[in-house]
Amino acid sequence: MLGAGLTVPGLSAAQTKAASGRSSQLFNFDWKFHHGDQQEASTPGFDDSGWRKLDLPHDFQIEQPWDQSAGPARGFKAMGTGWYRKSFKADAAWKGKKVLLDFEGLMLYGDVWLNGQKVADIDYGYLGVEVDVSRALNYGGDNLVAVRASTGRTNQSRWYTGGGLFRDVHLLVREPVSVTRNGVYITTPSVSEQEAEVAIQVELDGISKQSLDVVVRATIQGPDGSQLARTTTPAPQGIRLATVNVPLQAVRLAKPKLWSCETPLLYTVDIAVLRDGQLVDQVSEQFGIRTIEFSQEAGFKLNGKKVFLQGISNHHDLGALGAAVYDRAIERMFIALKAFGFNHVRTSHNPYSKSFMRLADKHGILIVDELADKWSEDESWPGQKPFSQLWYKILPEWIRRDRNHPSIILWSLGNELQMREDFGGFPTGDWGVTTYKIMDTLVKRFDNTRKTTVAMFPARANGTMRGSPDFFVKVIPPELSLVTEVASFNYQYPAYPAYLQYAPHLIIYQSEAATSTLTGAFYGMDKDKMVGLAYWGAVEYWGESHGWPRKGWAFSYFNHTMEPYPQAYLVKAAFSDEPLVRIGVVDGAGELVEWNDVQVGKAPVSSHWNWPEGSQQSLFTYTNADEVELLVNGKSVGVKPNPRNDPLSRNIIYWKSVAYGSGGTVTAVARNKGKEVARHALQTVGKAVALKIEAESADWRAGGMDLQYLKIRAVDRQGRFVPVAQDEIVVDVSGAAQLLTLDNGDHSTNEVFTVKRVKLHNGFAQAILRSGRAPGVVNVKVSAAGLTVAAKALKTVSV
C-alpha cells in the first residue's frame, strides 16, 4: 500500500491510485521552473528560490514572445532550454521495492537527475521514459528531482513542438515481482456475434532465473462493470530472459458487445499477481472487441462492415495551450470532429499522448498511429541521438504502450521519407525499403494484429518530383509504397487509378488530403475500394507558417480554438447524410501556395451579413441537397442545382454579386425533390452593447487537472452575436480556478496567451480555466469599455 511517509504537497486521495504492492501517484504539482540554461541546477543545494512555481503539464515555448527572426517552421518561437525542479519525501518503507518516475513526454528531449545523480536521458520526447530511481533515493528524507528540457536545433523539426514537461509525470512504487511497463497484451483472435475469444499475455519482472511460486490472474469486466470471466495461470520458472511472458488461458465471451465508431464499448481486464498466495501487484487495462480488415476489394472493414476513413492529419498542439496535454482539450476536439462527420485521426508525425488514445477509444475515433517523420541521422529527426541509435528502442516502447487500444487500426512508421536517400533510414540504396522491412519485423514481434504503413511524399518512383518532365508521363508509385502493407499516399488522388494499373495489389489510403481541394479529394477516391483520407491541417496548428504574421498553418476547416469556418460545413455535407445548407460570404481573394510539391490554400469565407451599404457580395452555399434557393429579405435571388456530377464542385453553389442593399437577412433554403430539408440564414446585426459568456462543460472537475472553456462574445441589444466586434476585453477569475490562457482565435496574433486582456477577433474570445485541487465556486467577470459587463459563477465538483 501507499506508505505514510510519502509527502507530495497538495496531492489528494483522488489523484493517487493504490493497490496492494503497487502505488501510482500523479506527480504534476508544485514544480519550480526556470526558462534558460543554468549551471548546477541539477544539484540539491542549488538556490531555486527565485524560480517560478507551476503545475504540469507545461509548454514553456508557447509562453515566449513571438519572434519573426525565429523562422516560420517552428512557429516563430525561439529555440531554448527550460529547467524543472521538485522536492519530495520518500517513505522508508519503499526500500527494497522498485521506485520509478514515469515521464510520459518531454519536448523535445532532455535529461533527469535525482539528488544530483543523473538517472536518465529522455532521447525521444514524444514517448518519454520510465526511470528507476530506487538506488538514488534518500529513503525517509528529502529528495530533489531536476529535469533539463531542450527544444533542440531548429532543423530537428518541421513544425511547432513546444518545450518542457508537456505531459503527465507519475511516481510509481511496486514490488520486485510485478507487471512490467506496458506489460499487458490483450488480443481477440476470433470474434463473431455469438462469441469472442480473448487472449491475454502478461510480462513479469523479478522472476528471471528463479523458481518462484507466482500466479497471474485475469478478471474480465463487461462495459457495464459486471464480472464476466476469470482465468489463472502459474508463471513459468527458470526462464533466463530478463523479463518473463505469461500467456494466460484464453477466455471465451458469449454475445460480445463490439467496439465501433457508433458504439465505442470497452471491456476491462484486472490483472492480479500473487506470490506464495499473496497479492503483490495489480493493474487494469481497457480493451475493445472488434475486428479490422484491410483489402484491395473493400479498403477497410470494421467488424466486417465497410468503413471509409473521414479524418484529419494534424500536429499535436492544442491551440493556446501549445503542446501541453489536457484530457478536456482532446475530448472537446473529438466531440467537435464527430459532430462534423469525422471518424479518424492520423497522429502526424509522432506518437500522441496516452490520454489521446484512451479518449479515442471512448469516443470511437479510428487512429492511424505514427512513430516518426523522417528516418534521419540529423535533419527532421527530433531525437537527442540519431535515428540509427534510437529506432530499435523507441519502436517497442511505442507499440507496447498503444497496442491494447481498439481505436488504433494501423501503425505508420514514418512520413515523406522515400524521396531522399538520407531520409530513408539505413544506407541500403532502395528508398527505405529495407529499413521498412526491418522495422515491420520488430513491430510484429510486439503486435501481429495490425498492418504497417509509411506515408509517401507526393513523388513518383525514383524520387521524381513535380518539376520533372517525367512526373506526369511515368506515373509510377514510389518503390516503398509497393512493399508497405497499406499504401499511404500524401495527396495525389488523381494518380491512384494509374498507380493501381501499375500495381493492382495496392491498398490505398490518402494519408494527407489538401484542404484546398475541399471535398474534391473525398469524391475523387473510390470509396468502395479504398481505405479513406485524412485532411492535412484541418485544424489550425502552430508552425509551418507560410509567412509572418501568421504563426502556423492556416488553410484549415477549424481555427485553433476549434471554431468551424464555413468550409467545415461543406465537409460535413459530404461526410454526413444529414441534410444541411450553410452560407459562406466571400471575404477577399483566395490564396494558393506550393507545399510539399502540391498546391494548398484557402479562400477566405465569412459567416456574417454586416457589409457596406449598397455593396454587392458573392456567396457560396454548401449543401448536400438537390438544390438551393437564395433569398435576400424574403425576395428570391434564384434557385440553383447542386453540381453533383463535378467532384471538385459537388455540394458547392456559387452566387455572384448578390445585392446587399442596406442589410437585413440572407437565407438559403435547401430542397430535395422540391421539399425543404434545411435552411440557414445570416442577419445584419446591430452595434455591440454587451458581452456574453458561455461555459462549455457542465461537469467541471476539481483535482487540479480539468479545464473549463469559456466562449466570450459581443452581442447587440437583441442579444445577437456581433461577429465584427473588435473591443478589447479584460477577464478576471477568482475562486477555485485560475485563468490559464486567453485567446481570440486569430492565427496571426502577436499576443501571448498568458494574459488577462485581449481584443475580440470576429467578435470572439476564448478563456481557458484550470480547476484548483479543491472543489469550490469560480467567479468570472469579463469587461470592456462601453459594453455591459458579463459575469458568471461556476462550480468545480469533487473527483
mmCIF file with all atom_site columns, C-alpha atoms in Angstrom, residues 609-694:
data_model
loop_
_atom_site.group_PDB
_atom_site.id
_atom_site.type_symbol
_atom_site.label_atom_id
_atom_site.label_alt_id
_atom_site.label_comp_id
_atom_site.label_asym_id
_atom_site.label_entity_id
_atom_site.label_seq_id
_atom_site.pdbx_PDB_ins_code
_atom_site.Cartn_x
_atom_site.Cartn_y
_atom_site.Cartn_z
_atom_site.occupancy
_atom_site.B_iso_or_equiv
_atom_site.pdbx_formal_charge
_atom_site.auth_seq_id
_atom_site.auth_comp_id
_atom_site.auth_asym_id
_atom_site.auth_atom_id
_atom_site.pdbx_PDB_model_num
ATOM 1  C CA . TRP A 1 609 ? -24.128 39.720 -43.085 1.00 0.00 ? 609 TRP A CA 1
ATOM 2  C CA . ASN A 1 610 ? -22.661 43.049 -41.968 1.00 0.00 ? 610 ASN A CA 1
ATOM 3  C CA . TRP A 1 611 ? -21.215 44.703 -45.067 1.00 0.00 ? 611 TRP A CA 1
ATOM 4  C CA . PRO A 1 612 ? -21.004 48.239 -46.535 1.00 0.00 ? 612 PRO A CA 1
ATOM 5  C CA . GLU A 1 613 ? -24.392 49.615 -47.538 1.00 0.00 ? 613 GLU A CA 1
ATOM 6  C CA . GLY A 1 614 ? -25.057 49.347 -51.259 1.00 0.00 ? 614 GLY A CA 1
ATOM 7  C CA . SER A 1 615 ? -22.298 46.786 -51.798 1.00 0.00 ? 615 SER A CA 1
ATOM 8  C CA . GLN A 1 616 ? -22.536 43.514 -53.676 1.00 0.00 ? 616 GLN A CA 1
ATOM 9  C CA . GLN A 1 617 ? -21.370 40.290 -52.068 1.00 0.00 ? 617 GLN A CA 1
ATOM 10 C CA . SER A 1 618 ? -20.533 36.941 -53.625 1.00 0.00 ? 618 SER A CA 1
ATOM 11 C CA . LEU A 1 619 ? -21.622 33.892 -51.696 1.00 0.00 ? 619 LEU A CA 1
ATOM 12 C CA . PHE A 1 620 ? -21.226 30.152 -51.535 1.00 0.00 ? 620 PHE A CA 1
ATOM 13 C CA . THR A 1 621 ? -23.934 27.844 -50.318 1.00 0.00 ? 621 THR A CA 1
ATOM 14 C CA . TYR A 1 622 ? -22.674 24.477 -49.133 1.00 0.00 ? 622 TYR A CA 1
ATOM 15 C CA . THR A 1 623 ? -25.295 21.738 -49.276 1.00 0.00 ? 623 THR A CA 1
ATOM 16 C CA . ASN A 1 624 ? -25.867 18.042 -49.843 1.00 0.00 ? 624 ASN A CA 1
ATOM 17 C CA . ALA A 1 625 ? -29.446 18.679 -51.044 1.00 0.00 ? 625 ALA A CA 1
ATOM 18 C CA . ASP A 1 626 ? -30.660 18.651 -54.644 1.00 0.00 ? 626 ASP A CA 1
ATOM 19 C CA . GLU A 1 627 ? -30.969 22.431 -54.957 1.00 0.00 ? 627 GLU A CA 1
ATOM 20 C CA . VAL A 1 628 ? -30.807 25.716 -53.054 1.00 0.00 ? 628 VAL A CA 1
ATOM 21 C CA . GLU A 1 629 ? -32.936 28.825 -53.291 1.00 0.00 ? 629 GLU A CA 1
ATOM 22 C CA . LEU A 1 630 ? -31.318 32.066 -52.109 1.00 0.00 ? 630 LEU A CA 1
ATOM 23 C CA . LEU A 1 631 ? -33.458 34.862 -50.687 1.00 0.00 ? 631 LEU A CA 1
ATOM 24 C CA . VAL A 1 632 ? -32.491 38.378 -49.633 1.00 0.00 ? 632 VAL A CA 1
ATOM 25 C CA . ASN A 1 633 ? -35.009 39.966 -47.287 1.00 0.00 ? 633 ASN A CA 1
ATOM 26 C CA . GLY A 1 634 ? -37.548 37.392 -48.412 1.00 0.00 ? 634 GLY A CA 1
ATOM 27 C CA . LYS A 1 635 ? -37.086 38.038 -52.148 1.00 0.00 ? 635 LYS A CA 1
ATOM 28 C CA . SER A 1 636 ? -35.783 35.148 -54.217 1.00 0.00 ? 636 SER A CA 1
ATOM 29 C CA . VAL A 1 637 ? -32.461 35.619 -55.993 1.00 0.00 ? 637 VAL A CA 1
ATOM 30 C CA . GLY A 1 638 ? -32.913 32.298 -57.780 1.00 0.00 ? 638 GLY A CA 1
ATOM 31 C CA . VAL A 1 639 ? -32.732 28.529 -57.488 1.00 0.00 ? 639 VAL A CA 1
ATOM 32 C CA . LYS A 1 640 ? -29.591 26.597 -58.399 1.00 0.00 ? 640 LYS A CA 1
ATOM 33 C CA . PRO A 1 641 ? -28.958 22.845 -58.575 1.00 0.00 ? 641 PRO A CA 1
ATOM 34 C CA . ASN A 1 642 ? -26.226 21.010 -56.716 1.00 0.00 ? 642 ASN A CA 1
ATOM 35 C CA . PRO A 1 643 ? -23.472 20.298 -59.309 1.00 0.00 ? 643 PRO A CA 1
ATOM 36 C CA . ARG A 1 644 ? -23.098 16.683 -58.194 1.00 0.00 ? 644 ARG A CA 1
ATOM 37 C CA . ASN A 1 645 ? -21.539 15.449 -61.425 1.00 0.00 ? 645 ASN A CA 1
ATOM 38 C CA . ASP A 1 646 ? -18.376 17.503 -60.845 1.00 0.00 ? 646 ASP A CA 1
ATOM 39 C CA . PRO A 1 647 ? -16.309 16.068 -57.934 1.00 0.00 ? 647 PRO A CA 1
ATOM 40 C CA . LEU A 1 648 ? -14.480 19.398 -57.495 1.00 0.00 ? 648 LEU A CA 1
ATOM 41 C CA . SER A 1 649 ? -17.696 21.449 -57.294 1.00 0.00 ? 649 SER A CA 1
ATOM 42 C CA . ARG A 1 650 ? -20.098 18.970 -55.769 1.00 0.00 ? 650 ARG A CA 1
ATOM 43 C CA . ASN A 1 651 ? -22.163 20.450 -52.919 1.00 0.00 ? 651 ASN A CA 1
ATOM 44 C CA . ILE A 1 652 ? -20.837 23.953 -53.735 1.00 0.00 ? 652 ILE A CA 1
ATOM 45 C CA . ILE A 1 653 ? -23.147 26.536 -55.289 1.00 0.00 ? 653 ILE A CA 1
ATOM 46 C CA . TYR A 1 654 ? -21.727 29.957 -56.177 1.00 0.00 ? 654 TYR A CA 1
ATOM 47 C CA . TRP A 1 655 ? -23.800 33.154 -56.136 1.00 0.00 ? 655 TRP A CA 1
ATOM 48 C CA . LYS A 1 656 ? -22.013 36.091 -57.733 1.00 0.00 ? 656 LYS A CA 1
ATOM 49 C CA . SER A 1 657 ? -22.607 39.745 -56.837 1.00 0.00 ? 657 SER A CA 1
ATOM 50 C CA . VAL A 1 658 ? -25.659 39.464 -54.616 1.00 0.00 ? 658 VAL A CA 1
ATOM 51 C CA . ALA A 1 659 ? -27.035 42.910 -53.747 1.00 0.00 ? 659 ALA A CA 1
ATOM 52 C CA . TYR A 1 660 ? -26.525 43.648 -50.041 1.00 0.00 ? 660 TYR A CA 1
ATOM 53 C CA . GLY A 1 661 ? -28.624 46.831 -50.044 1.00 0.00 ? 661 GLY A CA 1
ATOM 54 C CA . SER A 1 662 ? -28.895 48.187 -46.523 1.00 0.00 ? 662 SER A CA 1
ATOM 55 C CA . GLY A 1 663 ? -28.673 44.772 -44.909 1.00 0.00 ? 663 GLY A CA 1
ATOM 56 C CA . GLY A 1 664 ? -31.338 42.570 -43.436 1.00 0.00 ? 664 GLY A CA 1
ATOM 57 C CA . THR A 1 665 ? -31.422 38.799 -43.890 1.00 0.00 ? 665 THR A CA 1
ATOM 58 C CA . VAL A 1 666 ? -29.986 36.431 -46.459 1.00 0.00 ? 666 VAL A CA 1
ATOM 59 C CA . THR A 1 667 ? -31.494 32.967 -46.384 1.00 0.00 ? 667 THR A CA 1
ATOM 60 C CA . ALA A 1 668 ? -30.602 29.709 -48.115 1.00 0.00 ? 668 ALA A CA 1
ATOM 61 C CA . VAL A 1 669 ? -33.338 27.085 -48.442 1.00 0.00 ? 669 VAL A CA 1
ATOM 62 C CA . ALA A 1 670 ? -32.236 23.573 -49.415 1.00 0.00 ? 670 ALA A CA 1
ATOM 63 C CA . ARG A 1 671 ? -34.680 21.166 -51.053 1.00 0.00 ? 671 ARG A CA 1
ATOM 64 C CA . ASN A 1 672 ? -34.788 17.541 -52.076 1.00 0.00 ? 672 ASN A CA 1
ATOM 65 C CA . LYS A 1 673 ? -37.340 16.719 -54.774 1.00 0.00 ? 673 LYS A CA 1
ATOM 66 C CA . GLY A 1 674 ? -38.932 20.105 -54.171 1.00 0.00 ? 674 GLY A CA 1
ATOM 67 C CA . LYS A 1 675 ? -39.345 19.622 -50.416 1.00 0.00 ? 675 LYS A CA 1
ATOM 68 C CA . GLU A 1 676 ? -37.470 21.809 -47.955 1.00 0.00 ? 676 GLU A CA 1
ATOM 69 C CA . VAL A 1 677 ? -34.964 19.803 -45.911 1.00 0.00 ? 677 VAL A CA 1
ATOM 70 C CA . ALA A 1 678 ? -32.708 22.522 -44.407 1.00 0.00 ? 678 ALA A CA 1
ATOM 71 C CA . ARG A 1 679 ? -32.238 26.271 -44.219 1.00 0.00 ? 679 ARG A CA 1
ATOM 72 C CA . HIS A 1 680 ? -29.650 28.726 -42.976 1.00 0.00 ? 680 HIS A CA 1
ATOM 73 C CA . ALA A 1 681 ? -29.867 32.481 -42.561 1.00 0.00 ? 681 ALA A CA 1
ATOM 74 C CA . LEU A 1 682 ? -27.472 35.317 -41.807 1.00 0.00 ? 682 LEU A CA 1
ATOM 75 C CA . GLN A 1 683 ? -28.764 38.557 -40.302 1.00 0.00 ? 683 GLN A CA 1
ATOM 76 C CA . THR A 1 684 ? -27.388 42.044 -40.204 1.00 0.00 ? 684 THR A CA 1
ATOM 77 C CA . VAL A 1 685 ? -26.856 42.752 -36.516 1.00 0.00 ? 685 VAL A CA 1
ATOM 78 C CA . GLY A 1 686 ? -26.548 45.965 -34.561 1.00 0.00 ? 686 GLY A CA 1
ATOM 79 C CA . LYS A 1 687 ? -23.685 47.542 -32.678 1.00 0.00 ? 687 LYS A CA 1
ATOM 80 C CA . ALA A 1 688 ? -22.191 45.599 -29.783 1.00 0.00 ? 688 ALA A CA 1
ATOM 81 C CA . VAL A 1 689 ? -23.563 46.748 -26.432 1.00 0.00 ? 689 VAL A CA 1
ATOM 82 C CA . ALA A 1 690 ? -22.765 43.847 -24.092 1.00 0.00 ? 690 ALA A CA 1
ATOM 83 C CA . LEU A 1 691 ? -20.630 40.785 -23.512 1.00 0.00 ? 691 LEU A CA 1
ATOM 84 C CA . LYS A 1 692 ? -21.810 37.212 -23.090 1.00 0.00 ? 692 LYS A CA 1
ATOM 85 C CA . ILE A 1 693 ? -20.072 34.199 -21.508 1.00 0.00 ? 693 ILE A CA 1
ATOM 86 C CA . GLU A 1 694 ? -20.837 30.596 -22.459 1.00 0.00 ? 694 GLU A CA 1
#
